Amino acid sequence: MIINLNGKLVPQELAVVSVFDHGLLYGDGVFEGIRFYSNNIFKLEEHVERLFDSAKVIMLNIAVSKQQMIEETVKTVKANGLADGYIRLVVTRGVGDLGLDPKKCKESFYFIIAGKITLYPEENYLNGLSITTVAVRRSTAEALDPKIKSLNYLNNIMAKIEAGNHGSPEAIMINQQGYVSEATGDNVFIIKKGKLITPDLSAGVLDGITRDTVMVLAREAGIKVEEKTMTRYDLYTADECFLTGTAAEVIPVVKIDARVIGDGKPGVITKKLQNLFHGVTKTIGVKVV
Ligand code: PMP
């Protein structure tokens, strides 16, 4: 595998990061996960935009422009000769000293990996996931805004561990107010009486690019879409439920906290949205040529 290290293409064995990098020492950095389908990097511009927004909020200066970052990403995919895969684009605060002062980090550092990812087995896409809500609360926007896609994923990892302890592959996180926020790496949707419903961004969720894509596709298909405050009651009584994310794509959920969702099978609207989503992944984005 060929890795892009700060603009240089190097073999995987030489792709190393300093132990003094604050991305590693403190989780001080931002990242994106991006997919490419048939030589089309899906919504690359939107991902780079979100990366730069996350960096701006944490006052991390990215040394290259958005356009250069797009070009570096395309270059990395090309160098690996893959038509389909997953990109991890990471920007760290860079090398500093052992104190956490970000001012000691003179230059930010980025790397891009273009490889493969399989989040869930095919069986889960066909038959749906059985998942749980967890006691670990989603970080508040006042503490660490979930809109920032930072290298600090411990909140999500703690939730994932808790779910795993209960034999569940994924967790739905509840926010400080007791409302549904999101899964550990995915946004949550339900369908109730034909309407597509997802927690409002103010519930403390990442402004997911797949989330946005699915809402646009639903509206185009004549499905009503609502972003609103959601409780566990709404989850349990939903007709259908699914998660969205770059890596997970659109994955049905058929059981939450031992409550069967709908008839316990992936729903009709979920399947329709899965198909519509796959239909646009090869067209919207930046071509690798
Ligand atoms: N929420 C969280 C916490 C995430 O990390 C992600 C991305 N893996 C998502 C939602 C989904 O976002 P996107 O559709 O942009 O990948």
CSV table of C-alpha atoms and ligand atoms in Angstrom, one decimal:
chain,number,residue,atom,x,y,z
A,1,MET,CA,0.0,0.0,0.0
A,2,ILE,CA,1.2,3.5,-0.8
A,3,ILE,CA,0.6,6.2,1.8
A,4,ASN,CA,0.5,9.9,1.3
A,5,LEU,CA,2.7,11.5,4.1
A,6,ASN,CA,2.4,15.3,4.0
A,7,GLY,CA,2.3,15.3,0.2
A,8,LYS,CA,4.9,12.5,-0.4
A,9,LEU,CA,3.9,9.1,-1.6
A,10,VAL,CA,5.7,6.4,0.4
A,11,PRO,CA,5.4,2.7,0.9
A,12,GLN,CA,3.5,1.6,3.9
A,13,GLU,CA,6.6,0.4,5.8
A,14,LEU,CA,8.0,4.0,5.6
A,15,ALA,CA,4.8,5.7,6.6
A,16,VAL,CA,5.5,6.5,10.2
A,17,VAL,CA,4.4,9.2,12.6
A,18,SER,CA,6.5,10.7,15.4
A,19,VAL,CA,5.8,9.7,19.0
A,20,PHE,CA,5.8,13.4,19.7
A,21,ASP,CA,2.9,14.1,17.3
A,22,HIS,CA,0.1,15.6,19.3
A,23,GLY,CA,-2.4,13.7,17.2
A,24,LEU,CA,-1.1,10.6,19.0
A,25,LEU,CA,-0.2,12.2,22.4
A,26,TYR,CA,-3.5,14.1,22.8
A,27,GLY,CA,-5.9,13.2,20.0
A,28,ASP,CA,-5.2,16.7,18.8
A,29,GLY,CA,-6.3,16.6,15.2
A,30,VAL,CA,-9.1,16.1,12.7
A,31,PHE,CA,-10.0,13.5,10.1
A,32,GLU,CA,-12.3,12.3,7.4
A,33,GLY,CA,-13.4,8.8,6.2
A,34,ILE,CA,-14.3,8.9,2.5
A,35,ARG,CA,-15.4,6.2,0.1
A,36,PHE,CA,-14.7,5.8,-3.6
A,37,TYR,CA,-16.8,3.8,-5.9
A,38,SER,CA,-15.8,2.8,-9.5
A,39,ASN,CA,-13.1,5.5,-9.6
A,40,ASN,CA,-15.4,8.2,-8.2
A,41,ILE,CA,-14.5,9.7,-4.8
A,42,PHE,CA,-18.0,10.2,-3.3
A,43,LYS,CA,-18.6,13.7,-2.2
A,44,LEU,CA,-14.9,14.4,-1.8
A,45,GLU,CA,-15.4,18.2,-1.9
A,46,GLU,CA,-17.9,18.0,1.0
A,47,HIS,CA,-15.6,15.8,3.1
A,48,VAL,CA,-12.7,18.3,2.5
A,49,GLU,CA,-15.0,21.1,3.4
A,50,ARG,CA,-16.0,19.4,6.7
A,51,LEU,CA,-12.3,18.6,7.4
A,52,PHE,CA,-11.4,22.3,7.1
A,53,ASP,CA,-14.4,23.4,9.2
A,54,SER,CA,-13.4,20.9,12.0
A,55,ALA,CA,-9.8,22.3,11.8
A,56,LYS,CA,-11.0,25.9,11.9
A,57,VAL,CA,-13.0,25.3,15.1
A,58,ILE,CA,-10.0,23.7,16.9
A,59,MET,CA,-7.7,26.4,15.4
A,60,LEU,CA,-5.6,23.9,13.5
A,61,ASN,CA,-3.9,25.4,10.5
A,62,ILE,CA,-3.8,23.0,7.5
A,63,ALA,CA,-0.7,23.7,5.5
A,64,VAL,CA,-2.3,23.1,2.1
A,65,SER,CA,-5.4,24.5,0.4
A,66,LYS,CA,-8.7,22.7,0.0
A,67,GLN,CA,-8.0,22.2,-3.7
A,68,GLN,CA,-4.5,20.8,-2.9
A,69,MET,CA,-6.0,18.5,-0.4
A,70,ILE,CA,-8.5,17.2,-3.0
A,71,GLU,CA,-5.6,16.7,-5.5
A,72,GLU,CA,-3.5,14.9,-2.9
A,73,THR,CA,-6.4,12.6,-2.1
A,74,VAL,CA,-7.0,11.8,-5.8
A,75,LYS,CA,-3.2,11.2,-6.2
A,76,THR,CA,-3.2,8.7,-3.3
A,77,VAL,CA,-6.1,6.7,-4.7
A,78,LYS,CA,-4.5,6.6,-8.1
A,79,ALA,CA,-1.1,5.5,-6.6
A,80,ASN,CA,-2.9,2.5,-5.0
A,81,GLY,CA,-4.6,1.4,-8.2
A,82,LEU,CA,-7.9,0.8,-6.5
A,83,ALA,CA,-11.3,1.5,-8.2
A,84,ASP,CA,-13.3,0.9,-4.9
A,85,GLY,CA,-12.3,1.5,-1.4
A,86,TYR,CA,-12.1,3.7,1.7
A,87,ILE,CA,-9.9,6.8,2.3
A,88,ARG,CA,-8.7,7.9,5.7
A,89,LEU,CA,-7.6,11.5,5.7
A,90,VAL,CA,-6.0,12.7,8.9
A,91,VAL,CA,-4.5,16.0,9.9
A,92,THR,CA,-2.7,16.3,13.3
A,93,ARG,CA,-1.5,19.3,15.2
A,94,GLY,CA,2.0,17.9,14.4
A,95,VAL,CA,5.1,17.4,16.4
A,96,GLY,CA,5.3,19.2,19.8
A,97,ASP,CA,6.8,18.5,23.2
A,98,LEU,CA,5.4,16.5,26.1
A,99,GLY,CA,3.2,19.3,27.3
A,100,LEU,CA,-0.2,19.7,25.7
A,101,ASP,CA,0.4,23.3,24.5
A,102,PRO,CA,-0.6,23.3,20.8
A,103,LYS,CA,1.6,26.4,20.3
A,104,LYS,CA,4.6,24.1,20.6
A,105,CYS,CA,3.6,22.3,17.5
A,106,LYS,CA,5.2,24.3,14.7
A,107,GLU,CA,3.5,22.6,11.7
A,108,SER,CA,0.5,20.5,11.3
A,109,PHE,CA,0.9,17.1,9.6
A,110,TYR,CA,-1.3,15.1,7.3
A,111,PHE,CA,-1.5,11.7,5.9
A,112,ILE,CA,-3.9,9.9,3.5
A,113,ILE,CA,-4.5,6.2,3.4
A,114,ALA,CA,-6.5,4.6,0.5
A,115,GLY,CA,-7.5,1.0,1.3
A,116,LYS,CA,-10.4,-1.2,2.0
A,117,ILE,CA,-13.0,-1.3,4.8
A,118,THR,CA,-15.7,-3.8,5.8
A,119,LEU,CA,-17.6,-2.6,8.8
A,120,TYR,CA,-20.3,-5.1,9.0
A,121,PRO,CA,-20.8,-8.6,7.4
A,122,GLU,CA,-23.1,-8.8,4.4
A,123,GLU,CA,-25.6,-10.7,6.5
A,124,ASN,CA,-26.3,-7.5,8.5
A,125,TYR,CA,-27.1,-5.6,5.3
A,126,LEU,CA,-29.6,-8.2,4.3
A,127,ASN,CA,-31.2,-9.0,7.7
A,128,GLY,CA,-30.4,-5.9,9.8
A,129,LEU,CA,-28.6,-5.2,13.0
A,130,SER,CA,-29.7,-5.8,16.6
A,131,ILE,CA,-28.3,-3.0,18.7
A,132,THR,CA,-28.6,-1.3,22.1
A,133,THR,CA,-28.6,2.1,23.7
A,134,VAL,CA,-25.9,2.7,26.2
A,135,ALA,CA,-25.4,4.5,29.5
A,136,VAL,CA,-22.3,6.4,28.2
A,137,ARG,CA,-23.7,9.8,27.2
A,138,ARG,CA,-22.8,11.6,24.0
A,139,SER,CA,-20.4,14.5,24.6
A,140,THR,CA,-22.1,17.9,24.8
A,141,ALA,CA,-21.5,20.6,22.3
A,142,GLU,CA,-20.3,22.7,25.2
A,143,ALA,CA,-17.6,20.2,26.1
A,144,LEU,CA,-16.5,18.8,22.7
A,145,ASP,CA,-18.9,19.5,19.9
A,146,PRO,CA,-19.8,16.3,18.1
A,147,LYS,CA,-19.8,18.3,14.9
A,148,ILE,CA,-16.0,18.4,15.1
A,149,LYS,CA,-14.7,15.2,13.5
A,150,SER,CA,-11.7,15.1,15.8
A,151,LEU,CA,-9.2,12.4,16.7
A,152,ASN,CA,-10.8,12.3,20.1
A,153,TYR,CA,-13.1,9.3,19.7
A,154,LEU,CA,-13.0,7.9,23.2
A,155,ASN,CA,-16.6,8.9,23.9
A,156,ASN,CA,-17.7,6.8,21.0
A,157,ILE,CA,-15.3,4.0,21.8
A,158,MET,CA,-16.6,3.8,25.4
A,159,ALA,CA,-20.1,3.5,24.0
A,160,LYS,CA,-19.0,0.8,21.5
A,161,ILE,CA,-17.3,-1.2,24.3
A,162,GLU,CA,-20.4,-0.9,26.5
A,163,ALA,CA,-22.5,-2.2,23.6
A,164,GLY,CA,-20.1,-5.0,23.0
A,165,ASN,CA,-20.3,-6.0,26.7
A,166,HIS,CA,-24.0,-6.5,26.1
A,167,GLY,CA,-23.4,-8.6,23.0
A,168,SER,CA,-24.4,-5.8,20.6
A,169,PRO,CA,-22.2,-4.7,17.6
A,170,GLU,CA,-23.2,-1.1,17.8
A,171,ALA,CA,-24.5,1.5,20.3
A,172,ILE,CA,-27.1,4.3,20.0
A,173,MET,CA,-25.9,7.1,22.2
A,174,ILE,CA,-28.3,9.3,24.2
A,175,ASN,CA,-27.4,12.9,24.9
A,176,GLN,CA,-27.3,14.8,28.3
A,177,GLN,CA,-30.9,15.7,27.9
A,178,GLY,CA,-31.9,12.1,27.4
A,179,TYR,CA,-32.6,12.4,23.7
A,180,VAL,CA,-31.3,10.1,20.9
A,181,SER,CA,-28.1,11.5,19.3
A,182,GLU,CA,-26.4,9.0,17.0
A,183,ALA,CA,-24.5,5.7,16.8
A,184,THR,CA,-20.8,5.6,17.6
A,185,GLY,CA,-19.8,6.2,14.0
A,186,ASP,CA,-23.1,6.6,12.2
A,187,ASN,CA,-26.3,8.7,12.2
A,188,VAL,CA,-29.6,7.2,13.1
A,189,PHE,CA,-32.9,7.3,11.2
A,190,ILE,CA,-36.3,5.9,11.8
A,191,ILE,CA,-39.4,5.7,9.6
A,192,LYS,CA,-42.8,6.3,11.2
A,193,LYS,CA,-46.0,6.3,9.1
A,194,GLY,CA,-44.1,6.8,5.9
A,195,LYS,CA,-42.0,9.7,7.2
A,196,LEU,CA,-38.3,9.7,7.5
A,197,ILE,CA,-37.1,11.1,10.9
A,198,THR,CA,-33.7,11.8,12.3
A,199,PRO,CA,-32.4,13.7,15.3
A,200,ASP,CA,-31.9,17.3,14.8
A,201,LEU,CA,-28.2,18.4,14.6
A,202,SER,CA,-28.7,20.2,17.9
A,203,ALA,CA,-29.0,16.8,19.6
A,204,GLY,CA,-25.2,16.6,19.4
A,205,VAL,CA,-24.5,14.7,16.2
A,206,LEU,CA,-22.0,14.8,13.4
A,207,ASP,CA,-23.5,16.5,10.4
A,208,GLY,CA,-23.1,13.3,8.4
A,209,ILE,CA,-22.5,13.4,4.7
A,210,THR,CA,-24.4,10.1,4.2
A,211,ARG,CA,-27.2,11.5,6.4
A,212,ASP,CA,-27.5,14.5,4.2
A,213,THR,CA,-27.4,12.4,1.0
A,214,VAL,CA,-30.1,10.1,2.3
A,215,MET,CA,-32.4,13.1,3.3
A,216,VAL,CA,-32.0,14.6,-0.2
A,217,LEU,CA,-32.7,11.3,-1.9
A,218,ALA,CA,-35.8,10.8,0.3
A,219,ARG,CA,-37.2,14.2,-0.5
A,220,GLU,CA,-36.6,13.6,-4.2
A,221,ALA,CA,-38.5,10.3,-3.9
A,222,GLY,CA,-41.4,12.2,-2.3
A,223,ILE,CA,-40.8,10.9,1.2
A,224,LYS,CA,-41.4,13.5,3.9
A,225,VAL,CA,-38.3,14.2,6.0
A,226,GLU,CA,-38.2,15.6,9.5
A,227,GLU,CA,-35.3,16.5,11.8
A,228,LYS,CA,-36.5,16.5,15.4
A,229,THR,CA,-35.9,15.7,19.0
A,230,MET,CA,-36.2,11.9,19.4
A,231,THR,CA,-36.5,9.7,22.4
A,232,ARG,CA,-36.0,6.0,23.0
A,233,TYR,CA,-39.8,5.7,22.8
A,234,ASP,CA,-39.6,6.9,19.1
A,235,LEU,CA,-36.9,4.3,18.4
A,236,TYR,CA,-38.9,1.4,20.0
A,237,THR,CA,-42.1,2.3,18.2
A,238,ALA,CA,-40.6,3.0,14.8
A,239,ASP,CA,-41.8,1.1,11.7
A,240,GLU,CA,-38.2,1.0,10.4
A,241,CYS,CA,-34.8,2.0,11.5
A,242,PHE,CA,-31.4,2.3,9.9
A,243,LEU,CA,-27.9,3.8,10.4
A,244,THR,CA,-26.0,5.9,7.9
A,245,GLY,CA,-22.2,6.5,7.5
A,246,THR,CA,-19.5,6.6,5.0
A,247,ALA,CA,-18.1,3.2,6.0
A,248,ALA,CA,-21.5,1.6,7.0
A,249,GLU,CA,-23.4,3.2,4.1
A,250,VAL,CA,-27.1,2.5,4.8
A,251,ILE,CA,-27.6,-0.4,7.2
A,252,PRO,CA,-30.9,-1.6,8.6
A,253,VAL,CA,-31.6,-2.0,12.3
A,254,VAL,CA,-34.2,-4.6,13.3
A,255,LYS,CA,-33.9,-4.7,17.0
A,256,ILE,CA,-33.1,-2.1,19.7
A,257,ASP,CA,-32.8,-2.9,23.4
A,258,ALA,CA,-34.6,-6.2,22.7
A,259,ARG,CA,-37.6,-4.4,21.1
A,260,VAL,CA,-38.3,-5.7,17.6
A,261,ILE,CA,-38.5,-2.8,15.1
A,262,GLY,CA,-41.5,-3.1,12.7
A,263,ASP,CA,-41.8,-6.7,11.6
A,264,GLY,CA,-38.2,-7.5,12.5
A,265,LYS,CA,-37.0,-7.3,8.9
A,266,PRO,CA,-35.3,-4.5,7.0
A,267,GLY,CA,-38.2,-2.2,5.9
A,268,VAL,CA,-39.4,-1.3,2.4
A,269,ILE,CA,-38.4,2.4,2.7
A,270,THR,CA,-35.0,1.5,4.1
A,271,LYS,CA,-34.4,-0.9,1.2
A,272,LYS,CA,-35.5,1.8,-1.3
A,273,LEU,CA,-33.1,4.3,0.3
A,274,GLN,CA,-30.3,1.8,0.3
A,275,ASN,CA,-30.8,1.4,-3.5
A,276,LEU,CA,-31.1,5.1,-4.2
A,277,PHE,CA,-27.9,5.7,-2.2
A,278,HIS,CA,-26.0,3.1,-4.2
A,279,GLY,CA,-27.3,4.7,-7.3
A,280,VAL,CA,-25.6,8.0,-6.6
A,281,THR,CA,-22.3,6.8,-5.2
A,282,LYS,CA,-20.7,6.4,-8.6
A,283,THR,CA,-21.8,9.8,-9.9
A,284,ILE,CA,-21.6,12.5,-7.3
A,285,GLY,CA,-18.0,13.4,-6.4
A,286,VAL,CA,-14.6,13.7,-7.9
A,287,LYS,CA,-13.4,11.3,-10.6
A,288,VAL,CA,-10.1,9.6,-10.4
A,289,VAL,CA,-8.6,9.9,-13.8
B,1,PMP,N1,-21.5,10.1,13.4
B,1,PMP,C1,-20.2,9.8,13.8
B,1,PMP,C2,-19.8,9.9,15.2
B,1,PMP,C3,-19.2,9.5,12.8
B,1,PMP,O1,-18.0,9.2,13.2
B,1,PMP,C4,-19.6,9.4,11.5
B,1,PMP,C5,-18.6,9.0,10.4
B,1,PMP,N2,-18.1,7.7,10.5
B,1,PMP,C6,-21.0,9.6,11.1
B,1,PMP,C7,-21.9,10.0,12.1
B,1,PMP,C8,-21.5,9.5,9.7
B,1,PMP,O2,-20.9,10.5,9.0
B,1,PMP,P1,-20.6,10.4,7.4
B,1,PMP,O3,-21.9,10.0,6.8
B,1,PMP,O4,-20.2,11.8,7.0
B,1,PMP,O5,-19.6,9.4,7.2
